[in-house]
Amino acid sequence: MMKSTFVALIFVFYHSTVILAQVTNVRTWESVLILPHTPIKNQAMSGTCWSFATLSWLESEHLRQHPNDRLDLSEMYVARYAYLLKVQRYLEKQGQGFFTAGGQAHDVLRVIERYGLVPEASYTGLVRDQRHHNHRELDTLMWERTCTLLNAKSASLAPTDRHIYEAILDQELGQPPSYFEYAGQQYTPKSFAQNYLGFEPSRYLSLCSQADFPYYQEVVLTDKFNWMDASYYNLPLEAWHAAIDSALARGYTLVWNGDVSASSFDYPRGVAYLSEDLLPVSAQSRQQALLSGSTKIDHLMHIVGKAYGNDGQPYYLIKNSWGRSNARLGYLYMSVPYLLLKTVSVTLNKEAIPEYNVK
């Protein structure tokens, strides 16, 4: 199985519009494109896949430009500040929405833009001798406090209320650093993001393919995890799929956002495929699955390459954040039909798809 050091191989894939039936007894895969990425992590008992997947992708973005500088960024620093933004948004909406620990890739970008970022070594989010993340108490305390403010008709987060939330977060995740040292230099979270990482949120874009919205323009998807009402660039299904393959062929990884509740998402074996009764996938069948809820929005992962199975079909190589607990040591192979039907959106660098001229 793959180790934590990878060599990027250049391989251009032929994009086929014909979706073939998947053979469910695939046992071996040959990876033909593995892009640089950092080791598997474990989100454990926390609803922070969105932070793990997106920071893994940003670590790959950094590796693409600085091959010898392997970062380990703090997922819990992002989760901490995202929680405060969620509280404010939920109060503004007076409870007309969802308040969950989940989120999307754009949440990470918004947090870094506002609050900066720190390395994992400077903020692990583990307290009281914890070895693994467990946010049951944190999620309960945050929800109870937010319900109290909502019942009091609070429409914004007052300074005294913010102090209470910060005390909860300090207790459950630890206090974040104001300053820290990295690679022999002193940084604040903002100076680290700006000066060391060169972070620029305008470089990045989320792509969706929704047949009931206009194509080739930004749309707002209404799902419970898009609590900030962020926009996605909407493409026809074939163009959306081509953009994913084009990005990978150019050496860019992507954040994957979609459904892992399907019975054919076989994490123990490390494979995700579609049964023949769901084939072929079309824009119409995809849209129906989204509207009916048979395609759920419940997980984010990191697309880091492509492979061929012993059925002769192409698969996407996916890095998950559930530790190294499955047959593929934390990775999985996703078939093309599964990607087309069960993916809600992907996030990537705009430079990866210059043919779309996205501003």
Short mmCIF file of C-alpha atoms in Angstrom, two decimals:
data_model
loop_
_atom_site.label_atom_id
_atom_site.label_comp_id
_atom_site.label_asym_id
_atom_site.label_seq_id
_atom_site.Cartn_x
_atom_site.Cartn_y
_atom_site.Cartn_z
CA MET A 1 0.00 0.00 0.00
CA MET A 2 1.04 3.59 -0.53
CA LYS A 3 3.24 5.29 2.03
CA SER A 4 3.28 8.92 3.10
CA THR A 5 5.79 10.01 0.47
CA PHE A 6 4.51 10.11 -3.07
CA VAL A 7 5.94 10.90 -6.49
CA ALA A 8 3.56 12.59 -8.90
CA LEU A 9 3.20 10.73 -12.18
CA ILE A 10 1.93 12.53 -15.25
CA PHE A 11 -0.88 10.65 -16.90
CA VAL A 12 -3.60 12.07 -19.15
CA PHE A 13 -6.83 10.11 -19.11
CA TYR A 14 -9.20 9.68 -22.00
CA HIS A 15 -12.58 11.02 -20.91
CA SER A 16 -15.31 8.57 -21.84
CA THR A 17 -18.98 9.48 -21.87
CA VAL A 18 -20.01 5.84 -21.85
CA ILE A 19 -20.70 4.56 -18.31
CA LEU A 20 -20.14 0.82 -18.02
CA ALA A 21 -21.57 -1.58 -15.47
CA GLN A 22 -19.40 -2.05 -12.42
CA VAL A 23 -18.10 -5.43 -11.41
CA THR A 24 -18.42 -5.74 -7.65
CA ASN A 25 -15.73 -8.38 -7.19
CA VAL A 26 -12.78 -6.14 -8.00
CA ARG A 27 -9.93 -7.06 -5.69
CA THR A 28 -6.91 -5.23 -7.06
CA TRP A 29 -6.17 -1.79 -8.45
CA GLU A 30 -3.17 -0.39 -10.27
CA SER A 31 -2.59 3.26 -9.45
CA VAL A 32 -1.53 5.21 -12.51
CA LEU A 33 -1.76 8.71 -11.05
CA ILE A 34 -0.91 9.48 -7.43
CA LEU A 35 -0.52 13.17 -6.65
CA PRO A 36 1.51 14.43 -3.65
CA HIS A 37 -0.44 14.42 -0.41
CA THR A 38 0.07 14.10 3.32
CA PRO A 39 -0.58 11.04 5.53
CA ILE A 40 -3.99 9.72 6.55
CA LYS A 41 -5.50 11.25 9.70
CA ASN A 42 -8.43 10.32 11.92
CA GLN A 43 -11.28 12.70 12.71
CA ALA A 44 -12.50 10.08 15.23
CA MET A 45 -15.67 11.11 17.14
CA SER A 46 -15.99 14.55 15.57
CA GLY A 47 -18.11 15.94 12.77
CA THR A 48 -15.14 17.66 11.15
CA CYS A 49 -14.56 15.75 7.90
CA TRP A 50 -14.95 19.07 6.07
CA SER A 51 -11.95 20.49 7.93
CA PHE A 52 -9.83 17.34 7.50
CA ALA A 53 -10.56 16.98 3.78
CA THR A 54 -10.08 20.64 2.95
CA LEU A 55 -6.86 21.08 4.92
CA SER A 56 -5.52 17.85 3.38
CA TRP A 57 -6.22 19.44 -0.01
CA LEU A 58 -4.53 22.71 1.01
CA GLU A 59 -1.53 20.70 2.19
CA SER A 60 -1.40 19.16 -1.29
CA GLU A 61 -1.72 22.61 -2.83
CA HIS A 62 1.34 23.65 -0.83
CA LEU A 63 3.22 20.47 -1.79
CA ARG A 64 2.47 21.10 -5.46
CA GLN A 65 4.33 24.40 -5.21
CA HIS A 66 6.87 23.40 -2.54
CA PRO A 67 7.62 19.67 -3.01
CA ASN A 68 9.98 19.44 -0.04
CA ASP A 69 7.73 21.20 2.49
CA ARG A 70 5.23 18.73 3.94
CA LEU A 71 2.78 20.62 6.15
CA ASP A 72 0.54 19.34 8.93
CA LEU A 73 -2.20 21.91 9.49
CA SER A 74 -4.56 22.15 12.45
CA GLU A 75 -8.08 20.94 11.67
CA MET A 76 -9.35 21.88 15.12
CA TYR A 77 -8.18 25.47 14.87
CA VAL A 78 -10.48 25.79 11.85
CA ALA A 79 -13.31 23.89 13.55
CA ARG A 80 -13.11 26.16 16.60
CA TYR A 81 -13.60 29.39 14.69
CA ALA A 82 -16.13 27.90 12.30
CA TYR A 83 -18.30 27.08 15.30
CA LEU A 84 -18.33 30.76 16.33
CA LEU A 85 -19.32 31.79 12.81
CA LYS A 86 -22.09 29.16 12.79
CA VAL A 87 -23.52 30.49 16.04
CA GLN A 88 -23.64 34.02 14.66
CA ARG A 89 -25.30 32.85 11.43
CA TYR A 90 -27.85 30.72 13.25
CA LEU A 91 -28.86 33.60 15.48
CA GLU A 92 -29.16 35.93 12.49
CA LYS A 93 -31.52 33.43 10.87
CA GLN A 94 -33.40 32.98 14.17
CA GLY A 95 -33.08 29.23 13.95
CA GLN A 96 -34.35 28.98 10.38
CA GLY A 97 -31.78 26.45 9.28
CA PHE A 98 -29.53 23.83 10.81
CA PHE A 99 -26.95 23.99 13.55
CA THR A 100 -24.56 21.07 13.19
CA ALA A 101 -20.89 20.29 13.56
CA GLY A 102 -20.75 19.59 9.83
CA GLY A 103 -19.70 21.98 7.13
CA GLN A 104 -18.27 22.51 3.66
CA ALA A 105 -14.90 23.29 2.08
CA HIS A 106 -15.71 26.99 1.80
CA ASP A 107 -16.07 27.14 5.60
CA VAL A 108 -12.36 26.39 5.90
CA LEU A 109 -11.47 29.10 3.40
CA ARG A 110 -13.64 31.64 5.25
CA VAL A 111 -12.07 30.80 8.61
CA ILE A 112 -8.51 31.09 7.27
CA GLU A 113 -9.35 34.39 5.62
CA ARG A 114 -10.68 35.82 8.91
CA TYR A 115 -8.63 34.10 11.59
CA GLY A 116 -5.56 32.69 9.86
CA LEU A 117 -4.23 29.18 10.41
CA VAL A 118 -1.73 27.32 12.58
CA PRO A 119 0.22 24.05 12.32
CA GLU A 120 -1.10 20.95 14.06
CA ALA A 121 1.82 21.05 16.51
CA SER A 122 0.63 24.45 17.75
CA TYR A 123 -3.00 23.46 18.26
CA THR A 124 -4.11 19.81 18.35
CA GLY A 125 -7.56 20.33 19.86
CA LEU A 126 -6.84 17.48 22.28
CA VAL A 127 -7.25 18.18 26.00
CA ARG A 128 -7.27 16.22 29.26
CA ASP A 129 -4.80 13.62 27.93
CA GLN A 130 -7.07 12.75 25.01
CA ARG A 131 -5.50 10.68 22.26
CA HIS A 132 -8.42 10.93 19.84
CA HIS A 133 -10.99 13.60 19.05
CA ASN A 134 -14.33 13.22 20.80
CA HIS A 135 -16.73 16.15 20.37
CA ARG A 136 -19.86 14.76 21.99
CA GLU A 137 -19.61 17.08 24.98
CA LEU A 138 -18.51 20.04 22.87
CA ASP A 139 -21.39 19.66 20.42
CA THR A 140 -23.90 19.31 23.25
CA LEU A 141 -22.64 22.38 25.12
CA MET A 142 -22.59 24.53 21.98
CA TRP A 143 -26.10 23.48 21.02
CA GLU A 144 -27.54 24.05 24.50
CA ARG A 145 -26.00 27.52 24.76
CA THR A 146 -27.24 28.47 21.30
CA CYS A 147 -30.78 27.33 22.16
CA THR A 148 -30.66 29.55 25.26
CA LEU A 149 -29.75 32.60 23.16
CA LEU A 150 -32.33 31.73 20.53
CA ASN A 151 -35.06 31.43 23.14
CA ALA A 152 -34.02 34.87 24.41
CA LYS A 153 -34.56 36.21 20.85
CA SER A 154 -30.89 37.16 20.50
CA ALA A 155 -30.14 38.05 16.87
CA SER A 156 -26.40 38.46 17.22
CA LEU A 157 -23.49 37.32 19.34
CA ALA A 158 -22.84 39.92 22.05
CA PRO A 159 -19.32 40.21 23.52
CA THR A 160 -20.38 38.62 26.81
CA ASP A 161 -21.97 35.70 24.96
CA ARG A 162 -18.87 35.29 22.81
CA HIS A 163 -16.77 35.00 25.96
CA ILE A 164 -19.00 32.17 27.16
CA TYR A 165 -18.61 30.30 23.87
CA GLU A 166 -14.87 30.84 23.92
CA ALA A 167 -14.72 29.42 27.45
CA ILE A 168 -16.55 26.30 26.21
CA LEU A 169 -14.17 25.97 23.27
CA ASP A 170 -11.13 26.51 25.50
CA GLN A 171 -12.38 23.79 27.82
CA GLU A 172 -13.08 21.26 25.07
CA LEU A 173 -10.38 22.10 22.50
CA GLY A 174 -7.79 24.15 24.37
CA GLN A 175 -6.75 27.78 23.94
CA PRO A 176 -5.50 28.71 20.46
CA PRO A 177 -2.07 30.36 20.21
CA SER A 178 -1.67 34.06 19.52
CA TYR A 179 1.95 33.51 18.47
CA PHE A 180 3.95 30.43 17.63
CA GLU A 181 7.26 29.46 16.10
CA TYR A 182 7.49 27.55 12.83
CA ALA A 183 10.61 26.78 10.77
CA GLY A 184 12.63 29.12 12.98
CA GLN A 185 10.30 32.10 12.57
CA GLN A 186 7.68 33.72 14.79
CA TYR A 187 4.15 33.91 13.35
CA THR A 188 0.65 34.89 14.29
CA PRO A 189 -2.12 32.74 12.76
CA LYS A 190 -2.80 35.46 10.18
CA SER A 191 0.83 36.06 9.27
CA PHE A 192 1.35 32.29 8.91
CA ALA A 193 -1.56 32.04 6.46
CA GLN A 194 -0.56 35.13 4.51
CA ASN A 195 3.22 35.06 4.56
CA TYR A 196 4.13 31.40 4.90
CA LEU A 197 1.24 29.73 3.06
CA GLY A 198 0.54 32.59 0.66
CA PHE A 199 -3.15 31.91 1.20
CA GLU A 200 -5.48 33.62 -1.26
CA PRO A 201 -9.12 32.43 -1.12
CA SER A 202 -10.00 33.90 -4.53
CA ARG A 203 -7.86 31.17 -6.14
CA TYR A 204 -10.36 28.48 -5.24
CA LEU A 205 -13.75 27.41 -6.52
CA SER A 206 -16.45 24.83 -5.78
CA LEU A 207 -18.07 23.13 -8.78
CA CYS A 208 -21.50 21.50 -8.82
CA SER A 209 -23.70 20.01 -11.54
CA GLN A 210 -27.37 20.70 -10.89
CA ALA A 211 -29.76 20.40 -13.82
CA ASP A 212 -32.42 22.63 -12.24
CA PHE A 213 -30.05 25.65 -12.08
CA PRO A 214 -28.61 27.68 -14.97
CA TYR A 215 -25.25 26.38 -16.17
CA TYR A 216 -21.99 28.33 -16.33
CA GLN A 217 -22.85 30.65 -13.48
CA GLU A 218 -22.74 30.71 -9.70
CA VAL A 219 -25.65 29.21 -7.76
CA VAL A 220 -26.41 28.79 -4.06
CA LEU A 221 -27.15 25.22 -2.99
CA THR A 222 -29.67 24.84 -0.20
CA ASP A 223 -28.42 22.09 2.06
CA LYS A 224 -28.06 21.97 5.80
CA PHE A 225 -24.27 22.10 5.68
CA ASN A 226 -24.15 25.21 3.46
CA TRP A 227 -24.97 27.35 6.48
CA MET A 228 -23.16 30.38 5.09
CA ASP A 229 -25.14 30.29 1.81
CA ALA A 230 -21.96 30.11 -0.25
CA SER A 231 -22.09 29.82 -4.03
CA TYR A 232 -20.96 27.05 -6.37
CA TYR A 233 -20.14 27.26 -10.07
CA ASN A 234 -22.65 25.10 -11.95
CA LEU A 235 -21.56 23.01 -14.94
CA PRO A 236 -23.31 20.45 -17.17
CA LEU A 237 -22.54 16.90 -16.06
CA GLU A 238 -20.08 16.05 -18.85
CA ALA A 239 -18.22 19.36 -18.43
CA TRP A 240 -18.17 18.93 -14.66
CA HIS A 241 -16.69 15.44 -14.98
CA ALA A 242 -14.18 16.65 -17.57
CA ALA A 243 -13.09 19.42 -15.19
CA ILE A 244 -12.29 16.85 -12.49
CA ASP A 245 -10.18 14.74 -14.85
CA SER A 246 -8.52 17.83 -16.31
CA ALA A 247 -7.52 19.06 -12.85
CA LEU A 248 -5.99 15.70 -11.89
CA ALA A 249 -4.12 15.42 -15.18
CA ARG A 250 -2.61 18.86 -14.55
CA GLY A 251 -1.42 17.81 -11.09
CA TYR A 252 -4.19 19.36 -8.94
CA THR A 253 -6.08 17.45 -6.27
CA LEU A 254 -9.70 18.18 -5.28
CA VAL A 255 -12.01 18.16 -2.28
CA TRP A 256 -14.89 15.69 -2.76
CA ASN A 257 -18.28 16.35 -1.16
CA GLY A 258 -21.08 13.82 -1.34
CA ASP A 259 -22.82 10.64 -0.21
CA VAL A 260 -21.18 7.84 1.77
CA SER A 261 -24.45 6.40 3.09
CA ALA A 262 -25.13 4.31 -0.02
CA SER A 263 -24.98 0.55 0.50
CA SER A 264 -22.40 0.32 -2.30
CA PHE A 265 -20.03 2.63 -0.42
CA ASP A 266 -18.00 -0.24 0.98
CA TYR A 267 -15.51 1.40 3.31
CA PRO A 268 -14.20 -1.83 4.89
CA ARG A 269 -13.14 -3.09 1.47
CA GLY A 270 -12.13 0.38 0.32
CA VAL A 271 -14.34 0.69 -2.76
CA ALA A 272 -17.38 2.71 -3.83
CA TYR A 273 -19.37 1.58 -6.89
CA LEU A 274 -22.91 1.60 -8.29
CA SER A 275 -25.18 -1.37 -8.82
CA GLU A 276 -26.28 -2.02 -12.39
CA ASP A 277 -29.86 -0.90 -11.75
CA LEU A 278 -28.58 2.68 -11.32
CA LEU A 279 -26.75 2.72 -14.66
CA PRO A 280 -26.22 4.62 -16.85
CA VAL A 281 -25.91 7.88 -14.95
CA SER A 282 -27.38 10.92 -16.70
CA ALA A 283 -27.93 14.55 -15.75
CA GLN A 284 -31.59 13.67 -15.16
CA SER A 285 -30.96 10.63 -12.95
CA ARG A 286 -28.36 12.59 -11.02
CA GLN A 287 -30.77 15.45 -10.41
CA GLN A 288 -33.55 13.11 -9.34
CA ALA A 289 -31.22 11.46 -6.83
CA LEU A 290 -30.31 14.86 -5.40
CA LEU A 291 -33.91 16.05 -5.18
CA SER A 292 -35.25 12.80 -3.70
CA GLY A 293 -32.53 12.62 -1.07
CA SER A 294 -31.23 9.26 -2.29
CA THR A 295 -27.97 11.13 -2.85
CA LYS A 296 -27.14 12.54 0.55
CA ILE A 297 -24.66 15.19 1.61
CA ASP A 298 -22.84 13.63 4.51
CA HIS A 299 -19.07 13.52 4.03
CA LEU A 300 -16.04 15.23 2.52
CA MET A 301 -12.86 13.50 1.35
CA HIS A 302 -9.79 14.27 -0.76
CA ILE A 303 -9.34 13.07 -4.38
CA VAL A 304 -5.62 12.40 -4.83
CA GLY A 305 -5.33 10.27 -7.96
CA LYS A 306 -6.70 7.66 -10.37
CA ALA A 307 -6.31 3.94 -10.84
CA TYR A 308 -7.57 0.99 -12.89
CA GLY A 309 -9.26 -2.00 -11.29
CA ASN A 310 -8.85 -5.56 -12.46
CA ASP A 311 -12.26 -5.09 -14.12
CA GLY A 312 -10.50 -2.76 -16.58
CA GLN A 313 -12.44 0.29 -15.41
CA PRO A 314 -11.04 3.61 -14.09
CA TYR A 315 -11.45 4.58 -10.44
CA TYR A 316 -10.62 7.67 -8.40
CA LEU A 317 -8.15 7.31 -5.54
CA ILE A 318 -9.68 8.90 -2.44
CA LYS A 319 -7.99 9.82 0.83
CA ASN A 320 -10.42 9.56 3.76
CA SER A 321 -10.15 10.85 7.35
CA TRP A 322 -11.27 7.78 9.30
CA GLY A 323 -7.80 6.55 10.16
CA ARG A 324 -6.11 3.55 8.59
CA SER A 325 -8.84 1.14 9.58
CA ASN A 326 -9.93 -0.44 6.30
CA ALA A 327 -8.46 -2.85 3.76
CA ARG A 328 -6.82 0.07 1.92
CA LEU A 329 -5.27 1.62 5.04
CA GLY A 330 -7.60 4.61 4.95
CA TYR A 331 -7.89 5.06 1.18
CA LEU A 332 -10.64 3.89 -1.14
CA TYR A 333 -11.28 3.53 -4.85
CA MET A 334 -14.37 5.25 -6.26
CA SER A 335 -15.84 4.20 -9.61
CA VAL A 336 -16.69 6.77 -12.27
CA PRO A 337 -20.46 6.07 -12.05
CA TYR A 338 -20.40 6.48 -8.27
CA LEU A 339 -18.62 9.80 -8.66
CA LEU A 340 -21.17 10.98 -11.24
CA LEU A 341 -24.24 10.06 -9.19
CA LYS A 342 -23.14 10.46 -5.59
CA THR A 343 -20.92 13.56 -5.67
CA VAL A 344 -22.57 16.86 -4.77
CA SER A 345 -19.60 19.15 -5.42
CA VAL A 346 -15.84 19.36 -5.71
CA THR A 347 -13.51 22.18 -4.68
CA LEU A 348 -10.34 22.96 -6.58
CA ASN A 349 -7.86 25.60 -7.68
CA LYS A 350 -9.20 27.69 -10.58
CA GLU A 351 -5.82 27.30 -12.28
CA ALA A 352 -6.65 23.62 -12.76
CA ILE A 353 -9.45 24.42 -15.24
CA PRO A 354 -8.29 27.37 -17.38
CA GLU A 355 -10.58 26.27 -20.22
CA TYR A 356 -13.58 27.52 -18.26
CA ASN A 357 -12.12 30.99 -17.77
CA VAL A 358 -13.71 31.25 -14.32
CA LYS A 359 -13.06 34.63 -12.73
#
